[in-house]
Amino acid sequence: MKKLTTALVVAALALPSLGFANTAFTPPAPEIAGKAYYLLDYNSAQVLAARDPDSRIEPASLTKLMTAYLTFKALKEKRLSLEQTLTVSQRGWKTEGSRMFLDPKVPAKVDDLIKGMIVQSGNDACVTLAEAIAGSEDVFAQMMTQQAQKLGMKNTQFKNATGLPHADHYTTVHDLGILAAALIRDYPEFYPIYSMKSFTYNNIKQPNRNLLLYRDPNVDGMKTGYTDSAGYNMVTSSHRDGRRVISVVVGTASPEARAVESSKLLNYGLQFFDTPKLYAANTRVSDVSVYKGSDKLVPVGFGSDVYSTVAKGQAAKLKADLTTMQPLIAPIKAGQVVGKLTVSLDGKPLLERPVVALKAVEEGNFFSRLWDSLKLMLGWK
């Protein structure tokens, strides 16, 4: 009997008409006065510029992005509620550094604690939330590291919920970019808190330390950080004309410097690149042959919108190839990965995305399965 072998089948895939202006000039990324930086297009997940993206850095209060992520996760899973009140422990009350000035005699609402953590960068709020979610800050830090690994943050380890210095508490600007994008994607209902310019608690009003919120109407987040050893850090997100870019800048010399350097990166990403939508989620882009199934073809597409970021004027030069594994044997589940899309520019791959079946295909009847088995054995198509 002839051995059945699988083969990769590659076919060109049509792209939509991309009517972007032909502006050929794309300068290099600006010089950034900081230890490391990272610039990410949110929709395409493509890196637009970076320096030392995987070098270990001290995150300082950028740590609170993960503290917030786990807090939002607890809310979504009904383990916390916004109206719930939490007792402030002595440890939480005495935590050094920036704080929202919690009172250990007065329980605090989760909603206020979240705003105190994000807007006021309150270490006391972080410890209080961590203890409520995990029982202790130490266990919460283990949960933070575990969540980082799940998100693909390969060079991150957390030892506390606040970002106070610890020799084994570290991350990279690359990993912080992954985390910022995950926050926006996974918990959009909470993201507007990051644009709040001030928050008042216990009759104490504190401003958001992200200076770009006051200067640039396109900026709507995210978080600042500082320690003597880390310098001044900032993760920032800006949106314009349907695009969103995320910058991470660490190790600058002052609050003003981190704002200026972040602004340079954000404007570079928004001004000199386009991010067209190539394919919409759950929309058929091709059909793939199926053997031994109730149908002979299965429509394929993508589980989410597909974007690609290119220098302005280059979108019309994009090429897309669909690679599928053949023969494709039923049964096939809706959403099952059946191939991949590769988008390239001038022969250089820009991105890959999984291609999925858009409908289920059940096994065919006995005779159709027998006939397809014979075709496969003889190499007929």
mmCIF file of C-alpha atoms in Angstrom:
data_model
loop_
_atom_site.group_PDB
_atom_site.id
_atom_site.type_symbol
_atom_site.label_atom_id
_atom_site.label_comp_id
_atom_site.label_asym_id
_atom_site.label_seq_id
_atom_site.Cartn_x
_atom_site.Cartn_y
_atom_site.Cartn_z
ATOM 1 C CA MET A 1 0.000 0.000 0.000
ATOM 2 C CA LYS A 2 1.283 3.469 -0.834
ATOM 3 C CA LYS A 3 2.320 5.419 2.265
ATOM 4 C CA LEU A 4 0.274 8.571 2.803
ATOM 5 C CA THR A 5 2.500 11.614 3.157
ATOM 6 C CA THR A 6 1.636 15.173 4.074
ATOM 7 C CA ALA A 7 2.853 18.189 2.163
ATOM 8 C CA LEU A 8 2.856 21.926 2.606
ATOM 9 C CA VAL A 9 0.808 23.648 -0.054
ATOM 10 C CA VAL A 10 1.559 27.327 -0.594
ATOM 11 C CA ALA A 11 -0.740 29.644 -2.522
ATOM 12 C CA ALA A 12 -0.803 33.393 -3.021
ATOM 13 C CA LEU A 13 -3.636 35.041 -1.132
ATOM 14 C CA ALA A 14 -5.359 38.150 -2.422
ATOM 15 C CA LEU A 15 -4.933 41.329 -0.405
ATOM 16 C CA PRO A 16 -7.467 44.175 -0.296
ATOM 17 C CA SER A 17 -6.791 47.333 -2.228
ATOM 18 C CA LEU A 18 -4.621 49.426 0.081
ATOM 19 C CA GLY A 19 -5.013 53.039 -0.990
ATOM 20 C CA PHE A 20 -2.319 54.710 1.102
ATOM 21 C CA ALA A 21 -0.397 57.736 -0.101
ATOM 22 C CA ASN A 22 3.029 57.038 -1.571
ATOM 23 C CA THR A 23 5.354 58.911 0.812
ATOM 24 C CA ALA A 24 8.712 57.245 0.402
ATOM 25 C CA PHE A 25 10.842 58.839 3.128
ATOM 26 C CA THR A 26 11.122 56.919 6.412
ATOM 27 C CA PRO A 27 13.807 58.215 8.786
ATOM 28 C CA PRO A 28 15.552 56.020 11.339
ATOM 29 C CA ALA A 29 14.174 55.952 14.862
ATOM 30 C CA PRO A 30 14.997 59.063 16.905
ATOM 31 C CA GLU A 31 17.830 59.099 19.412
ATOM 32 C CA ILE A 32 16.388 58.324 22.841
ATOM 33 C CA ALA A 33 18.156 59.440 26.030
ATOM 34 C CA GLY A 34 17.468 56.397 28.187
ATOM 35 C CA LYS A 35 18.821 52.991 29.099
ATOM 36 C CA ALA A 36 16.501 51.040 26.770
ATOM 37 C CA TYR A 37 13.317 51.543 24.759
ATOM 38 C CA TYR A 38 10.681 49.652 22.789
ATOM 39 C CA LEU A 39 8.015 50.832 20.333
ATOM 40 C CA LEU A 40 5.147 48.507 19.420
ATOM 41 C CA ASP A 41 2.219 48.802 17.040
ATOM 42 C CA TYR A 42 -0.744 47.504 19.027
ATOM 43 C CA ASN A 43 -2.897 46.235 16.147
ATOM 44 C CA SER A 44 -0.189 44.349 14.259
ATOM 45 C CA ALA A 45 2.018 43.488 17.280
ATOM 46 C CA GLN A 46 5.016 44.514 15.166
ATOM 47 C CA VAL A 47 8.052 46.197 16.691
ATOM 48 C CA LEU A 48 8.752 49.580 15.074
ATOM 49 C CA ALA A 49 11.905 50.495 16.988
ATOM 50 C CA ALA A 50 13.904 49.162 19.931
ATOM 51 C CA ARG A 51 17.204 49.418 21.770
ATOM 52 C CA ASP A 52 18.325 46.666 24.143
ATOM 53 C CA PRO A 53 14.794 45.204 24.183
ATOM 54 C CA ASP A 54 15.781 42.060 26.080
ATOM 55 C CA SER A 55 18.299 43.528 28.527
ATOM 56 C CA ARG A 56 17.311 43.067 32.159
ATOM 57 C CA ILE A 57 15.998 46.264 33.748
ATOM 58 C CA GLU A 58 14.417 47.306 37.040
ATOM 59 C CA PRO A 59 10.762 48.127 36.358
ATOM 60 C CA ALA A 60 10.067 50.225 39.480
ATOM 61 C CA SER A 61 6.355 51.153 39.508
ATOM 62 C CA LEU A 62 5.823 49.773 36.001
ATOM 63 C CA THR A 63 5.420 46.585 38.049
ATOM 64 C CA LYS A 64 1.932 47.853 38.837
ATOM 65 C CA LEU A 65 0.826 47.029 35.302
ATOM 66 C CA MET A 66 0.961 43.362 36.294
ATOM 67 C CA THR A 67 -0.595 44.074 39.697
ATOM 68 C CA ALA A 68 -3.451 45.699 37.808
ATOM 69 C CA TYR A 69 -3.685 42.827 35.324
ATOM 70 C CA LEU A 70 -4.188 40.296 38.112
ATOM 71 C CA THR A 71 -6.650 42.605 39.877
ATOM 72 C CA PHE A 72 -8.734 42.934 36.711
ATOM 73 C CA LYS A 73 -8.544 39.158 36.272
ATOM 74 C CA ALA A 74 -9.880 38.660 39.812
ATOM 75 C CA LEU A 75 -12.751 41.046 39.064
ATOM 76 C CA LYS A 76 -13.597 39.266 35.823
ATOM 77 C CA GLU A 77 -13.587 35.912 37.606
ATOM 78 C CA LYS A 78 -15.845 37.312 40.396
ATOM 79 C CA ARG A 79 -13.201 36.796 43.086
ATOM 80 C CA LEU A 80 -13.395 40.550 43.777
ATOM 81 C CA SER A 81 -16.027 43.190 43.154
ATOM 82 C CA LEU A 82 -15.602 46.932 42.681
ATOM 83 C CA GLU A 83 -17.893 47.731 45.608
ATOM 84 C CA GLN A 84 -16.190 45.287 47.957
ATOM 85 C CA THR A 85 -14.285 46.799 50.879
ATOM 86 C CA LEU A 86 -10.898 45.502 51.997
ATOM 87 C CA THR A 87 -9.187 45.818 55.345
ATOM 88 C CA VAL A 88 -5.849 47.603 55.197
ATOM 89 C CA SER A 89 -3.151 45.567 56.929
ATOM 90 C CA GLN A 90 -0.288 47.053 58.935
ATOM 91 C CA ARG A 91 2.068 45.883 56.219
ATOM 92 C CA GLY A 92 0.035 47.649 53.551
ATOM 93 C CA TRP A 93 -0.259 50.803 55.608
ATOM 94 C CA LYS A 94 3.468 50.945 56.358
ATOM 95 C CA THR A 95 4.687 50.176 52.836
ATOM 96 C CA GLU A 96 7.253 52.787 51.860
ATOM 97 C CA GLY A 97 7.290 54.899 48.713
ATOM 98 C CA SER A 98 4.374 56.499 46.906
ATOM 99 C CA ARG A 99 0.989 55.919 48.485
ATOM 100 C CA MET A 100 -2.690 56.820 48.378
ATOM 101 C CA PHE A 101 -2.703 57.342 52.169
ATOM 102 C CA LEU A 102 -4.932 54.499 53.251
ATOM 103 C CA ASP A 103 -6.097 54.399 56.866
ATOM 104 C CA PRO A 104 -5.813 50.988 58.587
ATOM 105 C CA LYS A 105 -8.901 51.861 60.643
ATOM 106 C CA VAL A 106 -11.025 52.473 57.534
ATOM 107 C CA PRO A 107 -11.761 49.674 55.005
ATOM 108 C CA ALA A 108 -11.158 50.752 51.402
ATOM 109 C CA LYS A 109 -13.317 50.016 48.352
ATOM 110 C CA VAL A 110 -11.689 47.971 45.591
ATOM 111 C CA ASP A 111 -12.719 50.638 43.072
ATOM 112 C CA ASP A 112 -10.801 53.293 45.029
ATOM 113 C CA LEU A 113 -7.808 50.993 45.507
ATOM 114 C CA ILE A 114 -7.556 50.433 41.750
ATOM 115 C CA LYS A 115 -7.570 54.169 41.062
ATOM 116 C CA GLY A 116 -5.106 54.741 43.879
ATOM 117 C CA MET A 117 -2.811 52.100 42.380
ATOM 118 C CA ILE A 118 -3.026 53.399 38.810
ATOM 119 C CA VAL A 119 -3.356 57.172 39.156
ATOM 120 C CA GLN A 120 -1.526 57.791 42.441
ATOM 121 C CA SER A 121 0.857 54.814 42.112
ATOM 122 C CA GLY A 122 -0.025 53.872 45.688
ATOM 123 C CA ASN A 123 2.156 51.112 47.089
ATOM 124 C CA ASP A 124 -0.267 50.748 49.980
ATOM 125 C CA ALA A 125 -3.073 50.062 47.490
ATOM 126 C CA CYS A 126 -0.986 47.413 45.710
ATOM 127 C CA VAL A 127 -0.206 45.503 48.900
ATOM 128 C CA THR A 128 -3.841 45.656 50.031
ATOM 129 C CA LEU A 129 -5.078 44.278 46.709
ATOM 130 C CA ALA A 130 -2.350 41.624 46.618
ATOM 131 C CA GLU A 131 -3.228 40.374 50.104
ATOM 132 C CA ALA A 132 -6.925 40.219 49.233
ATOM 133 C CA ILE A 133 -6.327 38.245 46.033
ATOM 134 C CA ALA A 134 -3.559 35.886 47.152
ATOM 135 C CA GLY A 135 -3.477 35.999 50.958
ATOM 136 C CA SER A 136 -0.002 37.520 51.005
ATOM 137 C CA GLU A 137 2.139 39.726 48.801
ATOM 138 C CA ASP A 138 4.728 36.955 48.449
ATOM 139 C CA VAL A 139 2.192 34.526 46.997
ATOM 140 C CA PHE A 140 0.799 37.298 44.798
ATOM 141 C CA ALA A 141 4.304 37.912 43.401
ATOM 142 C CA GLN A 142 4.475 34.229 42.444
ATOM 143 C CA MET A 143 1.149 34.628 40.648
ATOM 144 C CA MET A 144 2.543 37.691 38.858
ATOM 145 C CA THR A 145 5.521 35.730 37.543
ATOM 146 C CA GLN A 146 3.298 32.855 36.479
ATOM 147 C CA GLN A 147 1.000 35.236 34.592
ATOM 148 C CA ALA A 148 4.016 36.857 32.941
ATOM 149 C CA GLN A 149 5.063 33.469 31.589
ATOM 150 C CA LYS A 150 1.556 32.825 30.255
ATOM 151 C CA LEU A 151 1.657 36.134 28.378
ATOM 152 C CA GLY A 152 5.019 35.312 26.798
ATOM 153 C CA MET A 153 7.112 37.568 29.027
ATOM 154 C CA LYS A 154 10.159 35.305 28.967
ATOM 155 C CA ASN A 155 12.618 37.500 30.866
ATOM 156 C CA THR A 156 10.524 38.691 33.812
ATOM 157 C CA GLN A 157 10.410 37.799 37.482
ATOM 158 C CA PHE A 158 8.430 39.578 40.173
ATOM 159 C CA LYS A 159 9.156 39.624 43.901
ATOM 160 C CA ASN A 160 6.562 42.179 45.011
ATOM 161 C CA ALA A 161 3.421 43.978 43.872
ATOM 162 C CA THR A 162 4.836 47.502 44.063
ATOM 163 C CA GLY A 163 8.131 47.629 42.183
ATOM 164 C CA LEU A 164 10.220 48.496 45.232
ATOM 165 C CA PRO A 165 13.842 47.424 44.563
ATOM 166 C CA HIS A 166 14.736 43.756 44.944
ATOM 167 C CA ALA A 167 17.733 41.969 43.426
ATOM 168 C CA ASP A 168 15.532 39.285 41.841
ATOM 169 C CA HIS A 169 12.754 41.610 40.651
ATOM 170 C CA TYR A 170 13.332 42.360 36.967
ATOM 171 C CA THR A 171 11.889 42.545 33.466
ATOM 172 C CA THR A 172 12.730 43.942 30.001
ATOM 173 C CA VAL A 173 11.254 46.688 27.840
ATOM 174 C CA HIS A 174 10.137 43.977 25.407
ATOM 175 C CA ASP A 175 8.213 42.172 28.141
ATOM 176 C CA LEU A 176 6.661 45.418 29.360
ATOM 177 C CA GLY A 177 5.416 46.055 25.822
ATOM 178 C CA ILE A 178 3.759 42.628 25.822
ATOM 179 C CA LEU A 179 2.130 43.361 29.188
ATOM 180 C CA ALA A 180 0.840 46.800 28.199
ATOM 181 C CA ALA A 181 -0.750 45.409 25.036
ATOM 182 C CA ALA A 182 -2.308 42.542 27.006
ATOM 183 C CA LEU A 183 -3.876 44.958 29.489
ATOM 184 C CA ILE A 184 -5.515 46.970 26.722
ATOM 185 C CA ARG A 185 -6.624 43.857 24.836
ATOM 186 C CA ASP A 186 -7.864 41.717 27.733
ATOM 187 C CA TYR A 187 -9.429 44.369 29.994
ATOM 188 C CA PRO A 188 -10.589 47.278 27.810
ATOM 189 C CA GLU A 189 -13.353 48.132 30.299
ATOM 190 C CA PHE A 190 -10.735 49.197 32.855
ATOM 191 C CA TYR A 191 -8.297 50.888 30.490
ATOM 192 C CA PRO A 192 -9.929 54.376 30.741
ATOM 193 C CA ILE A 193 -8.660 54.604 34.345
ATOM 194 C CA TYR A 194 -5.164 55.061 32.892
ATOM 195 C CA SER A 195 -6.216 58.386 31.357
ATOM 196 C CA MET A 196 -7.446 59.895 34.652
ATOM 197 C CA LYS A 197 -5.429 63.041 35.339
ATOM 198 C CA SER A 198 -5.984 63.020 39.092
ATOM 199 C CA PHE A 199 -7.642 61.106 41.904
ATOM 200 C CA THR A 200 -8.680 62.216 45.378
ATOM 201 C CA TYR A 201 -8.729 59.857 48.338
ATOM 202 C CA ASN A 202 -8.850 60.642 52.041
ATOM 203 C CA ASN A 203 -9.195 64.340 51.042
ATOM 204 C CA ILE A 204 -5.774 64.170 49.333
ATOM 205 C CA LYS A 205 -5.721 64.948 45.626
ATOM 206 C CA GLN A 206 -2.796 63.580 43.647
ATOM 207 C CA PRO A 207 -2.061 64.130 39.939
ATOM 208 C CA ASN A 208 -1.235 61.436 37.437
ATOM 209 C CA ARG A 209 2.542 61.553 36.892
ATOM 210 C CA ASN A 210 2.213 60.858 33.157
ATOM 211 C CA LEU A 211 2.910 64.363 31.836
ATOM 212 C CA LEU A 212 1.836 63.440 28.301
ATOM 213 C CA LEU A 213 -1.782 63.118 29.441
ATOM 214 C CA TYR A 214 -1.764 66.911 29.839
ATOM 215 C CA ARG A 215 0.165 67.669 26.642
ATOM 216 C CA ASP A 216 -0.968 65.268 23.932
ATOM 217 C CA PRO A 217 -4.677 64.594 23.315
ATOM 218 C CA ASN A 218 -3.814 61.295 21.608
ATOM 219 C CA VAL A 219 -2.135 59.863 24.720
ATOM 220 C CA ASP A 220 -4.494 57.918 27.001
ATOM 221 C CA GLY A 221 -2.143 55.937 29.288
ATOM 222 C CA MET A 222 -0.313 54.164 30.853
ATOM 223 C CA LYS A 223 2.135 54.155 33.802
ATOM 224 C CA THR A 224 5.210 55.870 35.204
ATOM 225 C CA GLY A 225 7.869 54.494 37.516
ATOM 226 C CA TYR A 226 10.891 55.712 39.447
ATOM 227 C CA THR A 227 13.516 54.557 41.890
ATOM 228 C CA ASP A 228 17.022 55.881 42.463
ATOM 229 C CA SER A 229 18.503 52.767 40.875
ATOM 230 C CA ALA A 230 16.042 52.450 37.967
ATOM 231 C CA GLY A 231 15.816 56.091 36.963
ATOM 232 C CA TYR A 232 12.624 57.501 35.454
ATOM 233 C CA ASN A 233 10.573 54.970 33.464
ATOM 234 C CA MET A 234 7.331 55.210 31.497
ATOM 235 C CA VAL A 235 5.032 53.021 29.459
ATOM 236 C CA THR A 236 2.837 55.157 27.209
ATOM 237 C CA SER A 237 0.055 54.482 24.729
ATOM 238 C CA SER A 238 -1.162 56.836 22.012
ATOM 239 C CA HIS A 239 -3.879 56.439 19.406
ATOM 240 C CA ARG A 240 -4.495 58.388 16.214
ATOM 241 C CA ASP A 241 -6.549 57.713 13.071
ATOM 242 C CA GLY A 242 -7.482 54.203 14.119
ATOM 243 C CA ARG A 243 -3.940 53.212 15.080
ATOM 244 C CA ARG A 244 -2.422 52.649 18.515
ATOM 245 C CA VAL A 245 1.253 52.528 19.409
ATOM 246 C CA ILE A 246 2.830 51.656 22.754
ATOM 247 C CA SER A 247 6.215 52.946 23.893
ATOM 248 C CA VAL A 248 8.400 51.791 26.773
ATOM 249 C CA VAL A 249 11.251 54.070 27.857
ATOM 250 C CA VAL A 250 13.393 53.325 30.911
ATOM 251 C CA GLY A 251 16.383 54.823 32.664
ATOM 252 C CA THR A 252 15.884 58.496 31.817
ATOM 253 C CA ALA A 253 17.155 61.356 33.946
ATOM 254 C CA SER A 254 13.958 63.138 35.034
ATOM 255 C CA PRO A 255 10.142 63.187 34.797
ATOM 256 C CA GLU A 256 10.474 65.705 31.963
ATOM 257 C CA ALA A 257 12.982 63.557 30.106
ATOM 258 C CA ARG A 258 10.838 60.427 30.193
ATOM 259 C CA ALA A 259 7.904 62.418 28.813
ATOM 260 C CA VAL A 260 9.955 64.027 26.039
ATOM 261 C CA GLU A 261 11.671 60.798 24.988
ATOM 262 C CA SER A 262 8.386 58.870 25.029
ATOM 263 C CA SER A 263 6.753 61.549 22.904
ATOM 264 C CA LYS A 264 9.539 61.243 20.324
ATOM 265 C CA LEU A 265 8.945 57.522 19.986
ATOM 266 C CA LEU A 266 5.160 57.735 19.837
ATOM 267 C CA ASN A 267 5.164 60.435 17.183
ATOM 268 C CA TYR A 268 7.734 58.535 15.136
ATOM 269 C CA GLY A 269 5.530 55.452 15.118
ATOM 270 C CA LEU A 270 2.357 57.349 14.243
ATOM 271 C CA GLN A 271 3.869 59.687 11.657
ATOM 272 C CA PHE A 272 6.036 57.405 9.540
ATOM 273 C CA PHE A 273 4.109 54.103 9.454
ATOM 274 C CA ASP A 274 0.767 52.761 8.280
ATOM 275 C CA THR A 275 -1.098 49.776 9.725
ATOM 276 C CA PRO A 276 -3.712 48.644 7.204
ATOM 277 C CA LYS A 277 -6.229 45.961 8.064
ATOM 278 C CA LEU A 278 -5.538 43.091 5.685
ATOM 279 C CA TYR A 279 -8.302 40.689 6.698
ATOM 280 C CA ALA A 280 -11.302 40.861 9.006
ATOM 281 C CA ALA A 281 -11.931 38.250 11.681
ATOM 282 C CA ASN A 282 -14.198 35.303 10.813
ATOM 283 C CA THR A 283 -14.323 36.241 7.124
ATOM 284 C CA ARG A 284 -13.615 33.686 4.389
ATOM 285 C CA VAL A 285 -10.381 34.323 2.514
ATOM 286 C CA SER A 286 -10.039 30.980 0.715
ATOM 287 C CA ASP A 287 -11.264 27.391 0.530
ATOM 288 C CA VAL A 288 -9.150 24.346 1.330
ATOM 289 C CA SER A 289 -9.762 20.814 0.070
ATOM 290 C CA VAL A 290 -10.974 18.263 2.624
ATOM 291 C CA TYR A 291 -10.776 14.493 2.352
ATOM 292 C CA LYS A 292 -13.142 11.932 3.916
ATOM 293 C CA GLY A 293 -15.551 14.705 4.888
ATOM 294 C CA SER A 294 -19.212 15.584 4.452
ATOM 295 C CA ASP A 295 -17.966 18.597 2.444
ATOM 296 C CA LYS A 296 -15.145 18.676 -0.080
ATOM 297 C CA LEU A 297 -14.052 22.203 0.812
ATOM 298 C CA VAL A 298 -13.763 24.146 4.055
ATOM 299 C CA PRO A 299 -13.757 27.964 4.161
ATOM 300 C CA VAL A 300 -10.746 29.341 6.029
ATOM 301 C CA GLY A 301 -9.908 32.706 7.577
ATOM 302 C CA PHE A 302 -8.710 34.235 10.835
ATOM 303 C CA GLY A 303 -9.906 34.256 14.430
ATOM 304 C CA SER A 304 -9.066 37.957 14.790
ATOM 305 C CA ASP A 305 -8.455 40.917 12.501
ATOM 306 C CA VAL A 306 -5.092 40.801 10.715
ATOM 307 C CA TYR A 307 -3.049 43.996 10.454
ATOM 308 C CA SER A 308 0.418 44.682 9.118
ATOM 309 C CA THR A 309 2.577 47.725 9.842
ATOM 310 C CA VAL A 310 4.770 49.097 7.069
ATOM 311 C CA ALA A 311 6.593 52.318 6.318
ATOM 312 C CA LYS A 312 4.274 54.875 4.738
ATOM 313 C CA GLY A 313 3.870 54.312 1.006
ATOM 314 C CA GLN A 314 4.819 50.631 1.158
ATOM 315 C CA ALA A 315 1.432 48.988 1.805
ATOM 316 C CA ALA A 316 0.722 48.293 -1.879
ATOM 317 C CA LYS A 317 3.896 46.177 -2.055
ATOM 318 C CA LEU A 318 2.752 43.663 0.568
ATOM 319 C CA LYS A 319 2.453 40.028 -0.508
ATOM 320 C CA ALA A 320 0.473 37.317 1.287
ATOM 321 C CA ASP A 321 0.938 33.553 1.087
ATOM 322 C CA LEU A 322 -1.365 30.908 2.539
ATOM 323 C CA THR A 323 0.369 27.687 3.596
ATOM 324 C CA THR A 324 -1.791 24.650 4.378
ATOM 325 C CA MET A 325 -0.983 21.075 5.298
ATOM 326 C CA GLN A 326 -2.392 18.579 2.780
ATOM 327 C CA PRO A 327 -4.158 16.233 2.837
ATOM 328 C CA LEU A 328 -6.621 17.722 5.309
ATOM 329 C CA ILE A 329 -8.688 14.881 6.782
ATOM 330 C CA ALA A 330 -12.154 15.223 8.333
ATOM 331 C CA PRO A 331 -13.483 15.623 10.952
ATOM 332 C CA ILE A 332 -12.463 19.276 11.276
ATOM 333 C CA LYS A 333 -13.593 21.548 14.091
ATOM 334 C CA ALA A 334 -14.568 25.183 13.609
ATOM 335 C CA GLY A 335 -11.584 27.245 14.735
ATOM 336 C CA GLN A 336 -9.094 24.432 14.107
ATOM 337 C CA VAL A 337 -5.753 25.655 12.770
ATOM 338 C CA VAL A 338 -5.311 24.388 9.215
ATOM 339 C CA GLY A 339 -2.463 26.571 7.986
ATOM 340 C CA LYS A 340 -0.700 29.868 8.322
ATOM 341 C CA LEU A 341 -0.562 33.243 6.613
ATOM 342 C CA THR A 342 2.796 34.830 5.850
ATOM 343 C CA VAL A 343 2.845 38.512 4.900
ATOM 344 C CA SER A 344 6.055 39.782 3.335
ATOM 345 C CA LEU A 345 7.491 42.967 1.868
ATOM 346 C CA ASP A 346 10.204 42.784 -0.793
ATOM 347 C CA GLY A 347 10.675 39.122 0.040
ATOM 348 C CA LYS A 348 11.180 39.722 3.780
ATOM 349 C CA PRO A 349 8.546 38.162 6.088
ATOM 350 C CA LEU A 350 6.775 40.720 8.278
ATOM 351 C CA LEU A 351 4.305 38.560 10.181
ATOM 352 C CA GLU A 352 2.751 35.135 10.443
ATOM 353 C CA ARG A 353 -0.779 34.366 11.591
ATOM 354 C CA PRO A 354 -2.609 31.042 12.050
ATOM 355 C CA VAL A 355 -5.336 30.267 9.515
ATOM 356 C CA VAL A 356 -8.393 28.494 10.923
ATOM 357 C CA ALA A 357 -11.391 26.599 9.615
ATOM 358 C CA LEU A 358 -14.443 28.844 9.729
ATOM 359 C CA LYS A 359 -16.915 25.944 9.927
ATOM 360 C CA ALA A 360 -16.885 22.350 11.091
ATOM 361 C CA VAL A 361 -16.679 19.506 8.578
ATOM 362 C CA GLU A 362 -17.980 16.157 9.797
ATOM 363 C CA GLU A 363 -16.846 12.785 8.538
ATOM 364 C CA GLY A 364 -18.460 11.710 5.289
ATOM 365 C CA ASN A 365 -20.397 8.478 4.777
ATOM 366 C CA PHE A 366 -18.696 5.119 4.395
ATOM 367 C CA PHE A 367 -18.517 5.234 0.586
ATOM 368 C CA SER A 368 -17.118 8.782 0.375
ATOM 369 C CA ARG A 369 -14.460 7.925 2.963
ATOM 370 C CA LEU A 370 -13.553 4.781 1.041
ATOM 371 C CA TRP A 371 -13.311 6.692 -2.236
ATOM 372 C CA ASP A 372 -11.106 9.402 -0.723
ATOM 373 C CA SER A 373 -8.879 6.754 0.872
ATOM 374 C CA LEU A 374 -8.391 5.220 -2.569
ATOM 375 C CA LYS A 375 -7.610 8.618 -4.108
ATOM 376 C CA LEU A 376 -5.061 9.362 -1.400
ATOM 377 C CA MET A 377 -3.460 5.938 -1.794
ATOM 378 C CA LEU A 378 -3.101 6.391 -5.553
ATOM 379 C CA GLY A 379 -2.083 10.035 -5.337
ATOM 380 C CA TRP A 380 -5.173 11.273 -7.196
ATOM 381 C CA LYS A 381 -6.554 14.733 -6.531
#
